Short mmCIF file of C-alpha atoms in Angstrom, two decimals:
data_model
loop_
_atom_site.label_atom_id
_atom_site.label_comp_id
_atom_site.label_asym_id
_atom_site.label_seq_id
_atom_site.Cartn_x
_atom_site.Cartn_y
_atom_site.Cartn_z
CA UNK A 1 -12.35 -17.71 -14.32
CA UNK A 2 -11.12 -16.71 -17.77
CA UNK A 3 -7.62 -18.07 -17.24
CA UNK A 4 -8.65 -21.66 -16.45
CA UNK A 5 -8.93 -24.44 -19.03
CA UNK A 6 -9.55 -28.18 -18.77
CA UNK A 7 -6.71 -30.61 -19.42
CA UNK A 8 -9.04 -32.23 -21.99
CA UNK A 9 -9.15 -29.08 -24.13
CA UNK A 10 -7.12 -29.07 -27.34
CA UNK A 11 -4.22 -26.81 -28.19
CA UNK A 12 -6.49 -25.02 -30.67
CA UNK A 13 -9.05 -24.33 -27.92
CA UNK A 14 -6.25 -23.07 -25.69
CA UNK A 15 -5.05 -20.73 -28.44
CA UNK A 16 -8.57 -19.37 -28.89
CA UNK A 17 -8.88 -18.78 -25.15
CA UNK A 18 -5.48 -17.10 -24.95
CA UNK A 19 -6.44 -14.87 -27.85
CA UNK A 20 -9.42 -13.56 -25.85
CA UNK A 21 -7.24 -12.48 -22.89
CA UNK A 22 -5.49 -9.11 -22.38
CA UNK A 23 -1.87 -9.08 -23.48
CA UNK A 24 -0.41 -8.96 -19.97
CA UNK A 25 -2.56 -11.84 -18.67
CA UNK A 26 -1.94 -14.47 -21.36
CA UNK A 27 -1.44 -17.47 -19.10
CA UNK A 28 -3.81 -20.41 -18.72
CA UNK A 29 -4.03 -22.73 -15.73
CA UNK A 30 -4.68 -26.35 -16.69
CA UNK A 31 -7.06 -28.23 -14.37
CA UNK A 32 -7.97 -31.92 -14.16
CA UNK A 33 -11.39 -33.51 -13.70
CA UNK A 34 -11.28 -32.66 -9.97
CA UNK A 35 -10.43 -28.99 -10.70
CA UNK A 36 -6.89 -29.39 -9.40
CA UNK A 37 -4.22 -27.33 -11.17
CA UNK A 38 -1.78 -29.54 -13.05
CA UNK A 39 0.16 -26.98 -15.07
CA UNK A 40 0.32 -23.63 -16.84
CA UNK A 41 0.21 -22.77 -20.52
CA UNK A 42 1.26 -19.71 -22.51
CA UNK A 43 1.29 -18.95 -26.22
CA UNK A 44 5.05 -19.52 -26.09
CA UNK A 45 4.52 -23.03 -24.72
CA UNK A 46 2.07 -23.76 -27.55
CA UNK A 47 4.43 -22.32 -30.18
CA UNK A 48 7.29 -24.48 -28.95
CA UNK A 49 5.03 -27.56 -28.97
CA UNK A 50 3.90 -26.90 -32.54
CA UNK A 51 7.52 -26.59 -33.62
CA UNK A 52 8.12 -30.04 -32.10
CA UNK A 53 5.41 -31.40 -34.34
CA UNK A 54 2.51 -31.63 -31.87
CA UNK A 55 -0.84 -31.27 -33.65
CA UNK A 56 -3.45 -28.61 -32.80
CA UNK A 57 -5.98 -31.28 -31.77
CA UNK A 58 -3.57 -32.59 -29.08
CA UNK A 59 -4.72 -32.07 -25.46
CA UNK A 60 -3.35 -28.78 -24.14
CA UNK A 61 -1.97 -30.57 -21.08
CA UNK A 62 0.77 -32.08 -23.25
CA UNK A 63 2.21 -28.62 -23.91
CA UNK A 64 1.84 -27.33 -20.34
CA UNK A 65 4.57 -26.56 -17.86
CA UNK A 66 4.24 -28.49 -14.61
CA UNK A 67 6.85 -26.61 -12.56
CA UNK A 68 4.50 -23.66 -12.06
CA UNK A 69 4.61 -21.17 -9.19
CA UNK A 70 1.71 -20.74 -6.77
CA UNK A 71 0.69 -19.36 -3.40
CA UNK A 72 -1.03 -21.61 -0.91
CA UNK A 73 -4.05 -20.77 1.20
CA UNK A 74 -3.22 -20.41 4.89
CA UNK A 75 0.43 -19.45 4.36
CA UNK A 76 1.63 -16.94 6.95
CA UNK A 77 3.30 -14.38 4.73
CA UNK A 78 3.10 -14.06 0.95
CA UNK A 79 5.21 -10.92 0.69
CA UNK A 80 8.58 -12.53 -0.02
CA UNK A 81 7.05 -15.02 -2.48
CA UNK A 82 5.28 -12.27 -4.41
CA UNK A 83 8.46 -10.20 -4.56
CA UNK A 84 10.23 -13.22 -6.07
CA UNK A 85 7.42 -13.68 -8.61
CA UNK A 86 7.63 -10.02 -9.64
CA UNK A 87 11.40 -10.25 -10.01
CA UNK A 88 10.95 -13.28 -12.27
CA UNK A 89 8.47 -11.39 -14.47
CA UNK A 90 5.50 -13.57 -13.47
CA UNK A 91 2.26 -11.57 -13.67
CA UNK A 92 -0.43 -14.11 -12.70
CA UNK A 93 -0.23 -16.13 -9.50
CA UNK A 94 -2.80 -18.78 -8.50
CA UNK A 95 -3.61 -19.23 -4.85
CA UNK A 96 -4.38 -22.88 -4.20
CA UNK A 97 -6.24 -24.63 -1.40
CA UNK A 98 -4.90 -27.72 0.36
CA UNK A 99 -6.20 -29.92 -2.50
CA UNK A 100 -4.54 -27.86 -5.24
CA UNK A 101 -7.71 -26.12 -6.43
CA UNK A 102 -7.68 -22.43 -7.34
CA UNK A 103 -9.09 -20.10 -4.68
CA UNK A 104 -8.16 -16.92 -6.55
CA UNK A 105 -5.87 -15.67 -9.29
CA UNK A 106 -3.76 -12.66 -8.33
CA UNK A 107 -2.81 -10.19 -11.05
CA UNK A 108 0.51 -8.66 -9.98
CA UNK A 109 -0.09 -5.79 -12.39
CA UNK A 110 -2.86 -4.49 -10.12
CA UNK A 111 -2.09 -6.13 -6.74
CA UNK A 112 1.68 -6.15 -6.56
CA UNK A 113 1.93 -7.55 -3.04
CA UNK A 114 -0.27 -8.87 -0.23
CA UNK A 115 0.63 -7.15 3.04
CA UNK A 116 -0.71 -8.72 6.26
CA UNK A 117 -1.87 -5.37 7.62
CA UNK A 118 -5.02 -3.49 8.51
CA UNK A 119 -5.03 0.23 7.69
CA UNK A 120 -6.53 3.28 9.38
CA UNK A 121 -6.71 6.65 7.64
CA UNK A 122 -7.33 9.63 9.88
CA UNK A 123 -9.82 11.99 8.21
CA UNK A 124 -11.50 13.91 11.04
CA UNK A 125 -9.75 17.28 10.79
CA UNK A 126 -11.31 20.53 9.57
CA UNK A 127 -8.52 21.49 7.16
CA UNK A 128 -8.75 25.11 8.28
CA UNK A 129 -5.59 26.22 6.44
CA UNK A 130 -7.28 25.29 3.16
CA UNK A 131 -10.37 27.43 3.66
CA UNK A 132 -12.49 28.40 1.78
CA UNK A 133 -11.99 25.11 -0.11
CA UNK A 134 -12.86 23.14 3.03
CA UNK A 135 -15.79 25.31 4.15
CA UNK A 136 -18.27 22.79 2.77
CA UNK A 137 -16.03 19.88 1.76
CA UNK A 138 -13.78 17.78 4.03
CA UNK A 139 -10.14 18.05 3.02
CA UNK A 140 -9.72 14.34 2.13
CA UNK A 141 -12.46 14.71 -0.51
CA UNK A 142 -10.89 17.72 -2.25
CA UNK A 143 -10.12 16.64 -5.79
CA UNK A 144 -6.71 16.67 -7.42
CA UNK A 145 -6.77 15.86 -11.13
CA UNK A 146 -10.38 14.73 -10.78
CA UNK A 147 -9.78 12.33 -7.87
CA UNK A 148 -10.30 12.80 -4.13
CA UNK A 149 -7.03 13.08 -2.20
CA UNK A 150 -7.96 10.16 0.03
CA UNK A 151 -8.64 7.92 -2.97
CA UNK A 152 -5.00 8.10 -4.06
CA UNK A 153 -4.15 6.51 -0.71
CA UNK A 154 -6.97 3.96 -0.84
CA UNK A 155 -5.80 2.85 -4.29
CA UNK A 156 -2.20 2.50 -3.10
CA UNK A 157 -3.29 0.45 -0.08
CA UNK A 158 -5.51 -1.77 -2.23
CA UNK A 159 -2.65 -2.33 -4.69
CA UNK A 160 -0.62 -3.52 -1.69
CA UNK A 161 -3.25 -6.14 -0.95
CA UNK A 162 -4.58 -4.45 2.20
CA UNK A 163 -8.29 -5.27 2.45
CA UNK A 164 -9.27 -4.10 5.96
CA UNK A 165 -9.25 -0.32 5.54
CA UNK A 166 -10.90 2.05 8.02
CA UNK A 167 -11.38 5.81 7.79
CA UNK A 168 -11.96 7.80 10.98
CA UNK A 169 -14.17 10.86 10.49
CA UNK A 170 -15.59 13.84 12.36
CA UNK A 171 -15.81 17.09 10.35
CA UNK A 172 -18.47 16.71 7.61
CA UNK A 173 -18.40 12.99 8.36
CA UNK A 174 -21.57 12.31 6.41
CA UNK A 175 -19.88 13.38 3.16
CA UNK A 176 -17.02 10.94 3.68
CA UNK A 177 -19.44 8.15 4.60
CA UNK A 178 -21.43 8.84 1.42
CA UNK A 179 -18.21 8.82 -0.63
CA UNK A 180 -17.35 5.34 0.63
CA UNK A 181 -20.89 3.96 0.32
CA UNK A 182 -19.58 2.32 -2.85
CA UNK A 183 -16.25 0.46 -3.10
CA UNK A 184 -13.13 2.39 -4.05
CA UNK A 185 -10.45 0.46 -5.94
CA UNK A 186 -12.54 -2.64 -5.34
CA UNK A 187 -12.32 -2.18 -1.58
CA UNK A 188 -15.17 -1.74 0.88
CA UNK A 189 -13.83 1.03 3.09
CA UNK A 190 -15.34 1.22 6.58
CA UNK A 191 -15.98 4.64 8.15
CA UNK A 192 -15.84 5.21 11.91
CA UNK A 193 -17.03 8.53 13.34
CA UNK A 194 -15.40 10.31 16.29
CA UNK A 195 -18.04 11.82 18.54
CA UNK A 196 -15.34 13.99 20.13
CA UNK A 197 -11.86 14.93 18.82
CA UNK A 198 -9.50 12.06 19.65
CA UNK A 199 -6.23 13.36 18.19
CA UNK A 200 -4.10 11.79 15.47
CA UNK A 201 -4.21 8.25 16.88
CA UNK A 202 -6.90 8.10 19.57
CA UNK A 203 -9.62 7.13 17.08
CA UNK A 204 -7.92 3.76 16.67
CA UNK A 205 -9.71 2.79 19.90
CA UNK A 206 -13.00 2.88 17.96
CA UNK A 207 -11.87 -0.04 15.80
CA UNK A 208 -11.91 -3.64 17.00
CA UNK A 209 -8.41 -4.64 15.91
CA UNK A 210 -7.18 -8.21 16.46
CA UNK A 211 -4.81 -8.75 19.37
CA UNK A 212 -2.04 -9.96 17.06
CA UNK A 213 -0.62 -8.44 13.92
CA UNK A 214 0.08 -4.89 12.82
CA UNK A 215 -1.83 -1.88 11.54
CA UNK A 216 -0.76 0.88 9.17
CA UNK A 217 -1.96 4.29 10.38
CA UNK A 218 -1.68 7.39 8.22
CA UNK A 219 -3.04 10.85 7.63
CA UNK A 220 -5.60 10.82 4.84
CA UNK A 221 -4.48 14.07 3.21
CA UNK A 222 -1.08 12.93 1.92
CA UNK A 223 0.12 12.42 -1.63
CA UNK A 224 3.08 10.05 -1.61
CA UNK A 225 4.85 7.40 -3.65
CA UNK A 226 5.88 5.53 -0.49
CA UNK A 227 6.34 1.77 -0.90
CA UNK A 228 4.06 0.26 1.73
CA UNK A 229 5.79 -3.05 1.04
CA UNK A 230 9.24 -1.68 1.89
CA UNK A 231 7.81 0.02 4.99
CA UNK A 232 6.27 -3.27 6.11
CA UNK A 233 9.45 -5.25 5.47
CA UNK A 234 11.48 -2.78 7.54
CA UNK A 235 8.94 -3.13 10.37
CA UNK A 236 8.86 -6.94 10.12
CA UNK A 237 12.60 -7.50 9.76
CA UNK A 238 13.38 -5.08 12.61
CA UNK A 239 10.89 -6.83 14.91
CA UNK A 240 9.70 -3.31 15.72
CA UNK A 241 6.80 -2.25 17.89
CA UNK A 242 6.43 0.94 15.85
CA UNK A 243 7.91 2.00 12.51
CA UNK A 244 7.72 5.67 11.51
CA UNK A 245 7.91 6.72 7.86
CA UNK A 246 10.15 9.78 7.62
CA UNK A 247 11.27 12.34 5.07
CA UNK A 248 14.68 14.03 4.91
CA UNK A 249 14.57 17.61 6.16
CA UNK A 250 17.44 20.06 5.93
CA UNK A 251 17.96 23.25 7.89
CA UNK A 252 20.37 25.78 6.39
CA UNK A 253 21.73 28.45 8.73
CA UNK A 254 22.58 31.65 6.81
CA UNK A 255 25.25 32.72 9.32
CA UNK A 256 28.61 31.57 10.61
CA UNK A 257 28.02 29.35 13.66
CA UNK A 258 30.46 29.32 16.56
CA UNK A 259 31.62 26.12 18.23
CA UNK A 260 32.34 26.64 21.91
CA UNK A 261 34.06 25.11 24.90
CA UNK A 262 32.83 27.06 27.90
CA UNK A 263 33.42 30.71 27.01
CA UNK A 264 36.14 29.85 24.48
CA UNK A 265 35.42 29.91 20.76
CA UNK A 266 37.02 26.84 19.15
CA UNK A 267 35.93 27.38 15.59
CA UNK A 268 33.51 28.78 13.06
CA UNK A 269 31.21 26.89 10.69
CA UNK A 270 30.25 29.10 7.74
CA UNK A 271 26.54 28.82 6.85
CA UNK A 272 26.23 25.16 7.90
CA UNK A 273 23.41 22.86 6.84
CA UNK A 274 21.96 20.23 9.17
CA UNK A 275 20.07 17.11 8.05
CA UNK A 276 17.23 15.57 10.01
CA UNK A 277 14.41 13.11 9.50
CA UNK A 278 10.88 14.51 9.85
CA UNK A 279 7.76 12.57 10.74
CA UNK A 280 5.77 11.86 7.53
CA UNK A 281 2.48 10.96 9.25
CA UNK A 282 2.61 7.30 8.17
CA UNK A 283 3.25 4.55 10.71
CA UNK A 284 3.02 0.83 11.36
CA UNK A 285 2.00 -0.01 14.92
CA UNK A 286 1.87 -3.41 16.53
CA UNK A 287 -1.76 -4.04 17.45
CA UNK A 288 -0.68 -4.76 21.01
CA UNK A 289 0.63 -1.18 21.17
CA UNK A 290 -2.59 0.31 19.75
CA UNK A 291 -4.65 -1.66 22.25
CA UNK A 292 -2.92 0.21 25.10
CA UNK A 293 -4.52 3.49 23.99
CA UNK A 294 -6.93 4.98 26.57
CA UNK A 295 -10.52 5.11 25.35
CA UNK A 296 -12.41 8.39 24.92
CA UNK A 297 -9.18 10.34 25.39
CA UNK A 298 -7.43 12.62 22.93
CA UNK A 299 -4.10 11.04 22.02
CA UNK A 300 -1.70 12.00 19.27
CA UNK A 301 0.54 9.53 17.48
CA UNK A 302 3.58 11.29 18.91
CA UNK A 303 2.25 10.70 22.45
CA UNK A 304 1.97 6.96 21.80
CA UNK A 305 5.43 6.83 20.23
CA UNK A 306 7.03 8.63 23.16
CA UNK A 307 5.29 6.43 25.73
CA UNK A 308 6.42 3.33 23.85
CA UNK A 309 10.02 4.57 23.80
CA UNK A 310 9.81 5.37 27.53
CA UNK A 311 8.57 1.84 28.20
CA UNK A 312 11.55 0.34 26.37
CA UNK A 313 9.70 -0.51 23.18
CA UNK A 314 11.47 -0.87 19.84
CA UNK A 315 10.72 2.12 17.60
CA UNK A 316 12.42 2.36 14.21
CA UNK A 317 12.07 4.47 11.06
CA UNK A 318 11.82 4.10 7.28
CA UNK A 319 12.98 6.93 4.95
CA UNK A 320 10.50 7.53 2.11
CA UNK A 321 12.11 7.31 -1.33
CA UNK A 322 10.27 9.51 -3.77
CA UNK A 323 7.39 11.93 -3.41
CA UNK A 324 5.69 13.07 -0.21
CA UNK A 325 3.36 16.07 0.06
CA UNK A 326 1.29 16.99 3.08
CA UNK A 327 -1.65 18.78 1.45
CA UNK A 328 -2.09 21.26 4.29
CA UNK A 329 -2.04 24.66 2.61
CA UNK A 330 -3.08 26.24 -0.71
CA UNK A 331 0.56 26.09 -1.85
CA UNK A 332 0.73 22.37 -1.02
CA UNK A 333 -2.57 21.81 -2.83
CA UNK A 334 -1.28 23.50 -5.99
CA UNK A 335 1.98 21.57 -5.79
CA UNK A 336 0.13 18.27 -5.42
CA UNK A 337 -2.12 19.12 -8.36
CA UNK A 338 0.88 19.93 -10.55
CA UNK A 339 2.64 16.73 -9.47
CA UNK A 340 -0.33 14.52 -10.32
CA UNK A 341 -0.89 16.37 -13.61
CA UNK A 342 2.71 15.58 -14.56
CA UNK A 343 2.35 11.99 -13.36
CA UNK A 344 -0.84 11.43 -15.37
CA UNK A 345 0.77 12.91 -18.49
CA UNK A 346 3.68 10.47 -18.21
CA UNK A 347 1.36 7.49 -17.77
CA UNK A 348 -1.01 8.19 -20.68
#
């Protein structure tokens, strides 16, 4: 690992190693003879040591900080710790085993959290409203700014530290399987084919999910800036069985609306506007809820939500802050393309 250096190395060797690293990753982890981490070292630490009169041939360990932050293998939930690291401006986090040896180094610039979730993306639909674009290409593979729609979601899930990602397929399934034959965003995505249409949630029965834990389920043809971390925290902190991501939706009535008591008019509301929350097609389900789904039966997500509510389950919601586009029509497709073109221009 490029960011590891022996505690026997000199300050000059540490400077040379730091100089070879990208600017946002310029932290070294000092290890002893048993490969245990004993401290961290930055160019600032070296500069301060040189100003104190420490020579360049001094062991780097003498300039290191020993109150370093780390994650520990086997911990139940890293989300809160990683949020604290981000808030403190720490970019590199070592994960240590029980003996203090590095298992991995997490770059918070690319993996900003580590959510304890599996993910299922539903990609079996025909996308008929987008024909002729979908006549010989499944909708999730249509490209926006040179990238398949589904890959925007895979990248966002990978950046949230979600490693177990499944895609359920049916229409032109072989094209989607070929697309994911190679990793996307460093993630090996697993495709599962529906032999018969199973609705917007029924295909979850084709995946052997663990009895415990939670799974994020979403439509594959969305473009959104949703924070999966915030969605997860709402689900976790609410102790919910199901959390539904929602978008604000307003209905404006272009007429004066009467308020009534029996046959008596009690008032008039001139062109009122009503606010609602609409289902965004992104959910977190407890695995115990998903495991109640009937096999080989078409079931929509709304069916499972309603049956959970009827059974007394706890269903909550999370309002999406930012962008959400359901790429379901040519107009939506053009809007998504324009959005990503603008986004890419800002990030060049």
